[in-house]
Every structure is written in C-alpha cells, then in structure tokens.
Amino acid sequence: MAFHYPNGQPYSNHETKQPKKQGRHTSPTTLYGKRGMSLEEEINDSNQYYRLRDAAVIYKKPTPIQIVKVDYPARSQAVIKEAYFKQASTTDYNGIYQGHYVDFEAKETKNKTSFPFQNFHQHQIDHFRACLQQGGVCFVIMKFVPLQRLFVYPASLLITQWDNQATGGRKSIPLAAIVADGFEIQYQLNPSIPYLEAVDQLIARHHKGV
Amino acid sequence: MAFHYPNGQPYSNHETKQPKKQGRHTSPTTLYGKRGMSLEEEINDSNQYYRLRDAAVIYKKPTPIQIVKVDYPARSQAVIKEAYFKQASTTDYNGIYQGHYVDFEAKETKNKTSFPFQNFHQHQIDHFRACLQQGGVCFVIMKFVPLQRLFVYPASLLITQWDNQATGGRKSIPLAAIVADGFEIQYQLNPSIPYLEAVDQLIARHHKGV
C-alpha cells in the first residue's frame, strides 16, 4: 500500500533519511507544512497532537468578539446577528508543559532577512513582560514564509530589542540574530511543528542562566 | 455620614445579624459583591486588580464563537453578521501566579446545601485532569448565591467525586464537604474576590502532600 504525505508527496521510507539533529539542514525530504494549512492551523494541529499524548495542555485562545445583537429564534440556537472583532489583550496561545506555564504568539513574515516589529503590538510585549516576571516560559514562533524556516525566539530577547526602538534601535530582528539566539524548528509529519523540542532547549538555557 | 453597601442598602452595623461561622465573619462590614456584578465580572475585576499589582497574570478566555458571515463595509470595520456560540473545550480562566500555572472555572448555584454536578461538563473535568497531570494548580470558584458564600474547591476532589457518580455516587457535593475541604473566600473591597489567598492555601496543602 502506498502512503502519501499530507502535501501529496509519496511516502518512501522517510525515517532513514531523518536528519541526525546535529547537522540541521541535512534532511533530503524537506517538509513544507501541511497542504493549505496556515501557521495557526499547523500550531493548533500540533497542540492537539501534544494534548492527545499528554505531553502538554496548550490551546489557542478564541478570538475576542464584541457581541452587539443576538437573536433567539424559537426552538433553535441563538444566532449572533451583529458583532465586531476586538483587540486581544494577551498573546494567542498559552497552557502548561511539564509544570511550566507556557505563553506564546505565532507570527509569520514574507521577509527573507529580518523579522519586522510591525508584526507585534505593545500589549503583547507588555503581556510577555508580565508573564516572564511570574516565571513563565514565553516566546514567539516565527516563520519566514519564503524560506520555510521556523524558529522559537525567546520573548526576553524580543522585549529588549523592542524597547531599543525607542532609543534608535532597529525596527526588525535580523535573521542572523534569530538563528544565533533562537531555536530552529524543522517541519515534520506529526506534529507538523514540533516546537516543544525547542521549548526544552529554551528552558534548559534559562536554567543554565545563559 | 451615612454609608451604603454597594447594593444600595444603608449600612447599619450589619455584622451582628450575620451567622457566626467559625469566627470567620469578624469583619464589621460584610460585603456582598459589587452592585449588579455577576460572579464573572467580579472575578474579571479581581484579575485586573491582581494584574495591575503584578501579583498574577490571569485572564478569562474569550467565549468561542463560530463565525459564519462577515461583512466588510467600505471604510469601516468588519461586521460579523452571522455567528454562533460554541462549546468551550477548556475551563474559563487560566494564567500564571508565582511560577504556577493556574486554571479554574467559576460556577454559582442557587442551592443552599450542596453544589450540583450539573454545573459541570465532562470536557471541563477532562481538562482539569490533563492540567493536574502537568502540574497545574486547578480549582473551581464556587458561589452559593443565597448564602453569599464563596469557596475555592480543588479540582482533584471534584474529579474524584465526579467519577464516583458512575458507580452510584452523589450528584452533588455537600456544602459541609466544601467547607471542610475547600477554602472559603470573603468578599472584600479590592479585589472583591481575593481568591489568590485561598490559592496560596491550596498550593501549601499540595506541597505538604495532604
């Protein structure tokens, strides 16, 4: 029986070709995310994978909606007839992983050489700062769409660079800095974004006080 | 000068009429929650108080909505024209408190002698179970409306009793058991529901292995 990847490519004894972790770009079969899935869907999918295996309990928060008008038709469910999208006060994802409070945002860019700050909002930075102060594990999952490269980037570094803008600092984070200070994630089959491996490294670095 | 309760009733040395519950009601001003506020609003208010003082970062999650139709009028914001309420997969509140992942639900009952399980859903119990397994601090804030009594009740005990239903156990938790095993919260001015004090006790009990 022939198996196919979600992207339609045939399966061909893939595991023997898996990268050996050290050389990170040695995989002959580069997975490019599941067909037609947005970054958000890929992360939701990965969170579900982690929950089903009792690895972590992490969810995307629902989009906040300001409800203005609701109809209650007889014998059927309530219908919202007028509502508006609200600005979220927090980041999109949070939960618990092996005793750690985990809090993150997922962002993508079409840039190839740096990640622009315009992807972030002040309230997200403030939320990260408050969560870090309480001892949370906070980060951004950054995707460079043209490069199909994904990183877990620590919120603590994001905050520092965000704050530097006020004193003439850059308006973006160079890819080289993200490669140096973040943790690259390789797309795989299941979960498609195995970001908890990168989170393990982030926690380990934190415990080493690096 | 005349004082009034938040509910508009004049203050009149009210405490002498209160039941003497184990000496816990020694506050001369018994507060009954803020005027017209629901339990949810009182908790949101308390969470905001805690956030502003850097005591904890805890939010109510937005209500999940299934959006069916959105209009994008020229030069104005998107209007949701048809949407439906969805069942939440998790509990309503979560966040971080002094390094602890905190996860809870807030429920009220009109009963005076027991807290009925019909206030809970299987998915909430399952969510608590998964969060406890990861090391979270999980509980319910229970309000007996006619008694104006509030408790933090540990999710671990709730789960045990919920599971016992399948083998003929009770369909509710007796108030006496909640008094014995939970942590009573006294309404106060700010925050109106100081539940983190009860959470401190819950964490301390857990660390003692009780």
Tab-separated table of C-alpha atoms in Angstrom:
chain	number	residue	atom	x	y	z
A	1	MET	CA	0.000	0.000	0.000
A	2	ALA	CA	1.301	3.409	-0.936
A	3	PHE	CA	1.285	6.155	1.636
A	4	HIS	CA	1.297	9.824	0.880
A	5	TYR	CA	2.292	12.850	2.829
A	6	PRO	CA	-0.395	15.401	3.514
A	7	ASN	CA	1.229	17.515	0.816
A	8	GLY	CA	0.581	14.764	-1.713
A	9	GLN	CA	4.172	13.539	-1.948
A	10	PRO	CA	4.543	9.765	-1.791
A	11	TYR	CA	5.942	8.263	1.390
A	12	SER	CA	9.241	6.496	0.884
A	13	ASN	CA	10.857	5.065	3.982
A	14	HIS	CA	11.329	8.525	5.274
A	15	GLU	CA	12.659	7.732	8.726
A	16	THR	CA	16.005	6.515	7.493
A	17	LYS	CA	16.556	9.890	5.933
A	18	GLN	CA	15.796	11.891	9.063
A	19	PRO	CA	18.394	14.478	9.978
A	20	LYS	CA	20.744	13.387	12.734
A	21	LYS	CA	19.890	16.511	14.737
A	22	GLN	CA	23.391	17.981	14.645
A	23	GLY	CA	23.570	18.976	11.017
A	24	ARG	CA	20.202	20.653	10.898
A	25	HIS	CA	19.651	21.026	7.175
A	26	THR	CA	20.620	17.581	6.062
A	27	SER	CA	17.104	16.210	5.549
A	28	PRO	CA	16.675	15.142	1.932
A	29	THR	CA	12.903	15.406	2.280
A	30	THR	CA	12.156	18.902	3.390
A	31	LEU	CA	8.584	19.173	4.603
A	32	TYR	CA	6.896	22.438	3.864
A	33	GLY	CA	3.995	22.363	6.248
A	34	LYS	CA	0.746	20.652	5.521
A	35	ARG	CA	-1.058	21.461	2.319
A	36	GLY	CA	-3.018	24.658	2.575
A	37	MET	CA	-2.622	24.927	6.329
A	38	SER	CA	-1.909	28.303	7.833
A	39	LEU	CA	0.717	28.639	10.544
A	40	GLU	CA	-2.139	28.913	13.043
A	41	GLU	CA	-3.693	25.673	11.832
A	42	GLU	CA	-0.346	23.907	11.945
A	43	ILE	CA	0.168	25.004	15.536
A	44	ASN	CA	-3.375	24.069	16.547
A	45	ASP	CA	-2.772	20.699	14.955
A	46	SER	CA	0.496	20.275	16.843
A	47	ASN	CA	-1.167	21.312	20.109
A	48	GLN	CA	-3.823	18.693	19.583
A	49	TYR	CA	-1.104	16.103	18.950
A	50	TYR	CA	0.616	17.098	22.181
A	51	ARG	CA	-2.634	17.031	24.162
A	52	LEU	CA	-3.623	13.592	22.911
A	53	ARG	CA	-0.237	12.256	24.032
A	54	ASP	CA	-0.408	14.014	27.416
A	55	ALA	CA	2.727	15.939	26.504
A	56	ALA	CA	1.274	19.384	27.206
A	57	VAL	CA	-2.062	21.190	27.538
A	58	ILE	CA	-1.815	24.202	25.258
A	59	TYR	CA	-4.605	25.918	23.342
A	60	LYS	CA	-5.099	28.901	21.134
A	61	LYS	CA	-7.403	31.348	22.838
A	62	PRO	CA	-10.615	32.153	20.999
A	63	THR	CA	-10.692	35.426	19.081
A	64	PRO	CA	-12.326	38.035	21.286
A	65	ILE	CA	-15.615	39.266	19.856
A	66	GLN	CA	-17.788	42.172	20.965
A	67	ILE	CA	-21.340	40.937	20.621
A	68	VAL	CA	-23.943	43.607	19.911
A	69	LYS	CA	-27.075	41.759	18.829
A	70	VAL	CA	-28.262	38.202	19.365
A	71	ASP	CA	-31.456	36.614	18.049
A	72	TYR	CA	-33.083	33.754	19.891
A	73	PRO	CA	-35.249	32.019	17.317
A	74	ALA	CA	-37.861	29.698	18.821
A	75	ARG	CA	-36.683	26.092	19.071
A	76	SER	CA	-33.231	26.755	17.714
A	77	GLN	CA	-29.902	28.011	18.930
A	78	ALA	CA	-29.031	31.653	19.494
A	79	VAL	CA	-27.771	33.498	16.415
A	80	ILE	CA	-25.351	36.379	16.741
A	81	LYS	CA	-26.525	38.972	14.219
A	82	GLU	CA	-24.116	41.797	14.910
A	83	ALA	CA	-20.666	41.588	16.415
A	84	TYR	CA	-17.187	43.047	15.994
A	85	PHE	CA	-13.643	41.776	16.332
A	86	LYS	CA	-11.894	43.085	19.407
A	87	GLN	CA	-8.192	43.594	20.010
A	88	ALA	CA	-6.843	40.762	22.168
A	89	SER	CA	-5.254	41.825	25.453
A	90	THR	CA	-2.876	38.895	25.518
A	91	THR	CA	-0.945	36.602	23.235
A	92	ASP	CA	-2.734	33.878	21.291
A	93	TYR	CA	-1.503	30.683	22.939
A	94	ASN	CA	-0.995	29.544	26.486
A	95	GLY	CA	-1.067	26.453	28.642
A	96	ILE	CA	1.046	24.144	30.724
A	97	TYR	CA	4.005	21.948	29.807
A	98	GLN	CA	5.680	19.798	32.473
A	99	GLY	CA	4.896	22.237	35.239
A	100	HIS	CA	5.835	25.304	33.196
A	101	TYR	CA	3.380	27.999	32.257
A	102	VAL	CA	3.883	28.445	28.540
A	103	ASP	CA	2.794	31.579	26.662
A	104	PHE	CA	3.472	32.424	23.053
A	105	GLU	CA	2.497	34.178	19.891
A	106	ALA	CA	2.838	32.835	16.336
A	107	LYS	CA	3.841	35.246	13.586
A	108	GLU	CA	4.946	34.978	10.015
A	109	THR	CA	6.724	37.305	7.637
A	110	LYS	CA	7.286	37.450	3.893
A	111	ASN	CA	10.723	38.934	4.527
A	112	LYS	CA	13.835	36.841	3.976
A	113	THR	CA	16.448	38.617	6.043
A	114	SER	CA	14.758	40.015	9.138
A	115	PHE	CA	11.604	39.814	11.226
A	116	PRO	CA	9.855	43.187	11.407
A	117	PHE	CA	8.494	44.512	14.700
A	118	GLN	CA	5.378	45.705	12.954
A	119	ASN	CA	4.152	42.155	13.488
A	120	PHE	CA	3.887	42.856	17.210
A	121	HIS	CA	1.744	45.096	19.372
A	122	GLN	CA	2.663	46.884	22.566
A	123	HIS	CA	0.063	44.959	24.583
A	124	GLN	CA	1.675	41.658	23.538
A	125	ILE	CA	5.082	42.883	24.675
A	126	ASP	CA	3.584	44.053	27.971
A	127	HIS	CA	1.854	40.708	28.432
A	128	PHE	CA	5.131	38.841	27.812
A	129	ARG	CA	6.908	41.074	30.321
A	130	ALA	CA	4.277	40.377	32.989
A	131	CYS	CA	4.316	36.605	32.348
A	132	LEU	CA	8.119	36.446	32.428
A	133	GLN	CA	8.059	38.264	35.751
A	134	GLN	CA	5.810	35.500	37.131
A	135	GLY	CA	8.220	32.831	35.867
A	136	GLY	CA	6.537	31.837	32.609
A	137	VAL	CA	8.195	30.362	29.527
A	138	CYS	CA	7.461	32.968	26.855
A	139	PHE	CA	8.403	33.028	23.199
A	140	VAL	CA	7.355	33.684	19.633
A	141	ILE	CA	7.085	31.057	16.938
A	142	MET	CA	8.429	32.972	13.925
A	143	LYS	CA	8.001	31.758	10.381
A	144	PHE	CA	9.900	33.116	7.408
A	145	VAL	CA	7.429	32.090	4.731
A	146	PRO	CA	9.693	32.440	1.638
A	147	LEU	CA	12.431	30.462	3.402
A	148	GLN	CA	10.017	27.979	5.025
A	149	ARG	CA	12.084	28.350	8.186
A	150	LEU	CA	10.593	28.327	11.666
A	151	PHE	CA	12.076	29.460	14.955
A	152	VAL	CA	11.220	29.612	18.613
A	153	TYR	CA	12.523	33.014	19.676
A	154	PRO	CA	12.651	33.937	23.393
A	155	ALA	CA	10.319	36.743	24.481
A	156	SER	CA	13.022	38.155	26.749
A	157	LEU	CA	15.190	38.993	23.708
A	158	LEU	CA	12.213	40.302	21.769
A	159	ILE	CA	11.383	42.686	24.623
A	160	THR	CA	14.935	44.028	24.818
A	161	GLN	CA	15.024	44.753	21.098
A	162	TRP	CA	11.504	46.163	21.080
A	163	ASP	CA	12.472	48.558	23.859
A	164	ASN	CA	15.632	49.572	21.977
A	165	GLN	CA	13.483	51.002	19.191
A	166	ALA	CA	12.711	53.967	21.425
A	167	THR	CA	16.404	54.869	21.522
A	168	GLY	CA	17.009	54.494	17.803
A	169	GLY	CA	17.329	50.709	17.637
A	170	ARG	CA	16.361	48.585	14.651
A	171	LYS	CA	12.745	48.073	13.623
A	172	SER	CA	13.313	44.399	12.985
A	173	ILE	CA	15.352	41.424	14.182
A	174	PRO	CA	17.954	40.196	11.675
A	175	LEU	CA	17.605	36.570	10.632
A	176	ALA	CA	21.211	36.011	11.712
A	177	ALA	CA	20.318	37.043	15.266
A	178	ILE	CA	17.291	34.750	15.239
A	179	VAL	CA	19.447	31.863	14.016
A	180	ALA	CA	22.022	32.642	16.712
A	181	ASP	CA	19.704	33.222	19.683
A	182	GLY	CA	16.563	31.302	18.741
A	183	PHE	CA	15.875	27.612	18.246
A	184	GLU	CA	15.099	26.404	14.767
A	185	ILE	CA	12.191	24.005	14.337
A	186	GLN	CA	12.091	21.525	11.460
A	187	TYR	CA	8.725	20.723	9.960
A	188	GLN	CA	7.904	17.064	10.388
A	189	LEU	CA	4.935	14.796	9.895
A	190	ASN	CA	3.402	14.656	13.339
A	191	PRO	CA	3.278	17.073	14.965
A	192	SER	CA	3.979	19.226	11.941
A	193	ILE	CA	5.601	21.875	14.166
A	194	PRO	CA	7.424	20.056	16.990
A	195	TYR	CA	8.036	23.272	18.894
A	196	LEU	CA	8.222	21.657	22.340
A	197	GLU	CA	11.688	20.359	21.464
A	198	ALA	CA	12.768	23.957	21.008
A	199	VAL	CA	10.979	24.898	24.237
A	200	ASP	CA	13.003	22.237	26.050
A	201	GLN	CA	16.154	23.980	24.841
A	202	LEU	CA	14.798	27.363	25.867
A	203	ILE	CA	14.042	26.054	29.375
A	204	ALA	CA	17.457	24.395	29.604
A	205	ARG	CA	19.193	27.620	28.571
A	206	HIS	CA	17.203	29.548	31.141
A	207	HIS	CA	18.168	27.090	33.880
A	208	LYS	CA	21.793	27.450	32.918
A	209	GLY	CA	21.312	31.189	33.310
A	210	VAL	CA	22.601	31.791	29.794
B	1	MET	CA	-22.296	60.397	57.390
B	2	ALA	CA	-24.390	57.537	56.087
B	3	PHE	CA	-22.687	54.627	54.373
B	4	HIS	CA	-24.288	52.388	51.841
B	5	TYR	CA	-23.460	48.930	50.658
B	6	PRO	CA	-22.624	48.550	47.016
B	7	ASN	CA	-26.132	47.117	46.615
B	8	GLY	CA	-27.616	50.407	47.812
B	9	GLN	CA	-28.706	49.171	51.247
B	10	PRO	CA	-27.769	51.515	54.063
B	11	TYR	CA	-25.035	50.334	56.376
B	12	SER	CA	-26.353	49.629	59.855
B	13	ASN	CA	-23.973	47.674	61.988
B	14	HIS	CA	-24.995	44.748	59.910
B	15	GLU	CA	-22.488	42.205	61.165
B	16	THR	CA	-24.393	41.494	64.355
B	17	LYS	CA	-27.075	39.837	62.278
B	18	GLN	CA	-24.677	37.619	60.404
B	19	PRO	CA	-24.320	33.966	61.357
B	20	LYS	CA	-21.171	33.287	63.344
B	21	LYS	CA	-19.490	30.827	61.019
B	22	GLN	CA	-16.485	29.531	62.937
B	23	GLY	CA	-15.462	33.051	63.750
B	24	ARG	CA	-14.716	33.805	60.113
B	25	HIS	CA	-17.144	36.686	59.799
B	26	THR	CA	-15.480	39.083	62.130
B	27	SER	CA	-15.234	41.841	59.539
B	28	PRO	CA	-17.540	44.655	60.650
B	29	THR	CA	-18.560	45.334	57.046
B	30	THR	CA	-19.814	42.255	55.275
B	31	LEU	CA	-19.525	42.884	51.569
B	32	TYR	CA	-21.921	41.210	49.196
B	33	GLY	CA	-20.139	41.638	45.937
B	34	LYS	CA	-20.304	44.792	43.889
B	35	ARG	CA	-23.610	46.226	42.789
B	36	GLY	CA	-25.106	44.313	39.920
B	37	MET	CA	-21.895	42.466	39.139
B	38	SER	CA	-22.061	38.862	38.115
B	39	LEU	CA	-19.603	36.370	39.559
B	40	GLU	CA	-17.768	36.513	36.232
B	41	GLU	CA	-17.486	40.288	36.392
B	42	GLU	CA	-16.287	40.147	39.977
B	43	ILE	CA	-13.562	37.692	39.025
B	44	ASN	CA	-12.538	39.692	35.963
B	45	ASP	CA	-12.348	42.721	38.207
B	46	SER	CA	-10.208	40.849	40.723
B	47	ASN	CA	-7.951	39.549	37.945
B	48	GLN	CA	-7.419	43.083	36.728
B	49	TYR	CA	-6.565	44.142	40.273
B	50	TYR	CA	-4.018	41.335	40.519
B	51	ARG	CA	-2.517	42.146	37.125
B	52	LEU	CA	-2.127	45.842	37.877
B	53	ARG	CA	-0.232	44.939	41.045
B	54	ASP	CA	1.948	42.335	39.291
B	55	ALA	CA	0.522	39.678	41.596
B	56	ALA	CA	-0.573	37.314	38.827
B	57	VAL	CA	-1.394	37.277	35.112
B	58	ILE	CA	-4.778	35.597	34.835
B	59	TYR	CA	-7.498	36.218	32.261
B	60	LYS	CA	-10.880	34.871	31.337
B	61	LYS	CA	-10.702	33.320	27.910
B	62	PRO	CA	-12.969	34.841	25.291
B	63	THR	CA	-16.176	32.963	24.527
B	64	PRO	CA	-15.575	30.786	21.480
B	65	ILE	CA	-17.681	31.863	18.513
B	66	GLN	CA	-18.225	30.125	15.200
B	67	ILE	CA	-18.250	32.883	12.616
B	68	VAL	CA	-20.341	32.205	9.506
B	69	LYS	CA	-20.695	35.528	7.764
B	70	VAL	CA	-18.695	38.745	7.892
B	71	ASP	CA	-19.382	41.977	6.030
B	72	TYR	CA	-16.558	44.347	5.159
B	73	PRO	CA	-18.215	47.711	4.608
B	74	ALA	CA	-16.039	50.209	2.753
B	75	ARG	CA	-14.052	52.469	5.075
B	76	SER	CA	-15.291	50.857	8.284
B	77	GLN	CA	-14.510	47.846	10.403
B	78	ALA	CA	-15.624	44.313	9.643
B	79	VAL	CA	-19.089	43.409	10.924
B	80	ILE	CA	-19.920	39.853	11.889
B	81	LYS	CA	-23.453	39.259	10.568
B	82	GLU	CA	-23.948	35.621	11.452
B	83	ALA	CA	-22.221	33.627	14.159
B	84	TYR	CA	-22.972	31.024	16.795
B	85	PHE	CA	-21.798	30.273	20.310
B	86	LYS	CA	-19.530	27.258	20.510
B	87	GLN	CA	-18.912	24.913	23.417
B	88	ALA	CA	-15.581	25.752	25.061
B	89	SER	CA	-13.034	22.917	25.147
B	90	THR	CA	-11.411	24.153	28.322
B	91	THR	CA	-12.203	25.975	31.529
B	92	ASP	CA	-12.828	29.715	31.519
B	93	TYR	CA	-9.797	31.105	33.336
B	94	ASN	CA	-6.081	30.464	33.234
B	95	GLY	CA	-2.776	32.163	33.717
B	96	ILE	CA	0.317	32.275	35.857
B	97	TYR	CA	0.771	33.025	39.540
B	98	GLN	CA	4.258	32.977	41.079
B	99	GLY	CA	5.515	30.323	38.707
B	100	HIS	CA	2.373	28.210	38.954
B	101	TYR	CA	0.098	27.512	36.020
B	102	VAL	CA	-3.354	28.316	37.367
B	103	ASP	CA	-6.539	27.006	35.750
B	104	PHE	CA	-10.069	27.379	37.039
B	105	GLU	CA	-13.753	27.587	36.413
B	106	ALA	CA	-16.233	29.856	38.227
B	107	LYS	CA	-19.690	28.478	38.977
B	108	GLU	CA	-22.640	29.529	41.066
B	109	THR	CA	-25.653	27.714	42.440
B	110	LYS	CA	-28.977	28.742	43.934
B	111	ASN	CA	-28.794	25.737	46.240
B	112	LYS	CA	-28.050	26.199	49.918
B	113	THR	CA	-26.823	22.795	50.991
B	114	SER	CA	-24.887	21.281	48.102
B	115	PHE	CA	-23.204	22.109	44.801
B	116	PRO	CA	-24.767	20.138	41.932
B	117	PHE	CA	-22.578	18.456	39.308
B	118	GLN	CA	-24.943	19.591	36.590
B	119	ASN	CA	-22.939	22.813	36.705
B	120	PHE	CA	-20.000	20.965	35.149
B	121	HIS	CA	-19.300	19.344	31.804
B	122	GLN	CA	-17.226	16.288	31.049
B	123	HIS	CA	-14.782	18.279	28.917
B	124	GLN	CA	-14.050	20.584	31.860
B	125	ILE	CA	-13.306	17.611	34.101
B	126	ASP	CA	-11.059	16.104	31.404
B	127	HIS	CA	-9.271	19.417	31.008
B	128	PHE	CA	-8.672	19.649	34.773
B	129	ARG	CA	-7.325	16.110	34.792
B	130	ALA	CA	-4.877	16.871	31.980
B	131	CYS	CA	-3.707	20.120	33.617
B	132	LEU	CA	-3.231	18.468	37.012
B	133	GLN	CA	-1.136	15.788	35.350
B	134	GLN	CA	1.158	18.534	34.009
B	135	GLY	CA	1.475	20.035	37.485
B	136	GLY	CA	-1.099	22.830	37.293
B	137	VAL	CA	-2.986	24.411	40.180
B	138	CYS	CA	-6.618	23.663	39.295
B	139	PHE	CA	-9.797	24.557	41.145
B	140	VAL	CA	-13.336	25.847	40.970
B	141	ILE	CA	-14.519	29.100	42.485
B	142	MET	CA	-17.940	28.074	43.796
B	143	LYS	CA	-20.546	30.573	44.868
B	144	PHE	CA	-23.640	29.709	46.882
B	145	VAL	CA	-25.740	32.670	45.840
B	146	PRO	CA	-28.436	32.508	48.567
B	147	LEU	CA	-25.735	32.196	51.228
B	148	GLN	CA	-23.369	34.692	49.583
B	149	ARG	CA	-20.560	32.258	50.366
B	150	LEU	CA	-17.615	31.660	48.080
B	151	PHE	CA	-15.103	28.832	48.036
B	152	VAL	CA	-12.019	27.732	46.199
B	153	TYR	CA	-12.540	23.988	45.790
B	154	PRO	CA	-9.676	21.789	44.500
B	155	ALA	CA	-10.210	20.203	41.080
B	156	SER	CA	-8.616	16.963	42.315
B	157	LEU	CA	-11.501	16.431	44.754
B	158	LEU	CA	-14.072	17.477	42.193
B	159	ILE	CA	-12.725	14.882	39.751
B	160	THR	CA	-12.874	12.085	42.333
B	161	GLN	CA	-16.483	12.844	43.186
B	162	TRP	CA	-17.445	13.357	39.559
B	163	ASP	CA	-16.005	9.933	38.725
B	164	ASN	CA	-17.866	8.362	41.659
B	165	GLN	CA	-21.175	9.245	40.020
B	166	ALA	CA	-20.635	6.373	37.589
B	167	THR	CA	-20.657	3.910	40.479
B	168	GLY	CA	-23.723	5.324	42.212
B	169	GLY	CA	-22.083	8.272	43.948
B	170	ARG	CA	-23.824	11.556	44.751
B	171	LYS	CA	-24.825	14.039	42.034
B	172	SER	CA	-23.614	16.963	44.104
B	173	ILE	CA	-21.012	17.970	46.675
B	174	PRO	CA	-22.433	18.703	50.143
B	175	LEU	CA	-21.728	22.187	51.469
B	176	ALA	CA	-20.208	20.570	54.576
B	177	ALA	CA	-17.626	18.817	52.392
B	178	ILE	CA	-16.851	22.058	50.590
B	179	VAL	CA	-16.408	23.852	53.914
B	180	ALA	CA	-14.165	21.034	55.147
B	181	ASP	CA	-12.005	20.520	52.041
B	182	GLY	CA	-12.233	23.863	50.253
B	183	PHE	CA	-11.022	27.322	51.173
B	184	GLU	CA	-13.608	29.976	51.911
B	185	ILE	CA	-13.123	33.400	50.353
B	186	GLN	CA	-14.549	36.523	51.999
B	187	TYR	CA	-15.784	39.298	49.756
B	188	GLN	CA	-13.797	42.450	50.280
B	189	LEU	CA	-13.486	45.824	48.628
B	190	ASN	CA	-10.467	45.355	46.374
B	191	PRO	CA	-10.155	42.866	44.906
B	192	SER	CA	-13.764	41.921	45.549
B	193	ILE	CA	-12.867	38.221	45.373
B	194	PRO	CA	-9.384	37.789	46.869
B	195	TYR	CA	-9.122	34.201	45.681
B	196	LEU	CA	-5.318	34.110	45.468
B	197	GLU	CA	-5.202	33.893	49.274
B	198	ALA	CA	-7.168	30.665	49.010
B	199	VAL	CA	-4.913	29.529	46.172
B	200	ASP	CA	-1.903	30.051	48.443
B	201	GLN	CA	-3.506	27.651	50.911
B	202	LEU	CA	-4.267	25.169	48.156
B	203	ILE	CA	-0.635	25.262	46.987
B	204	ALA	CA	0.635	24.928	50.569
B	205	ARG	CA	-1.607	21.914	51.192
B	206	HIS	CA	-0.416	20.322	47.978
B	207	HIS	CA	3.224	20.799	48.966
B	208	LYS	CA	2.529	19.189	52.310
B	209	GLY	CA	1.100	16.270	50.366
B	210	VAL	CA	-2.204	16.486	52.252
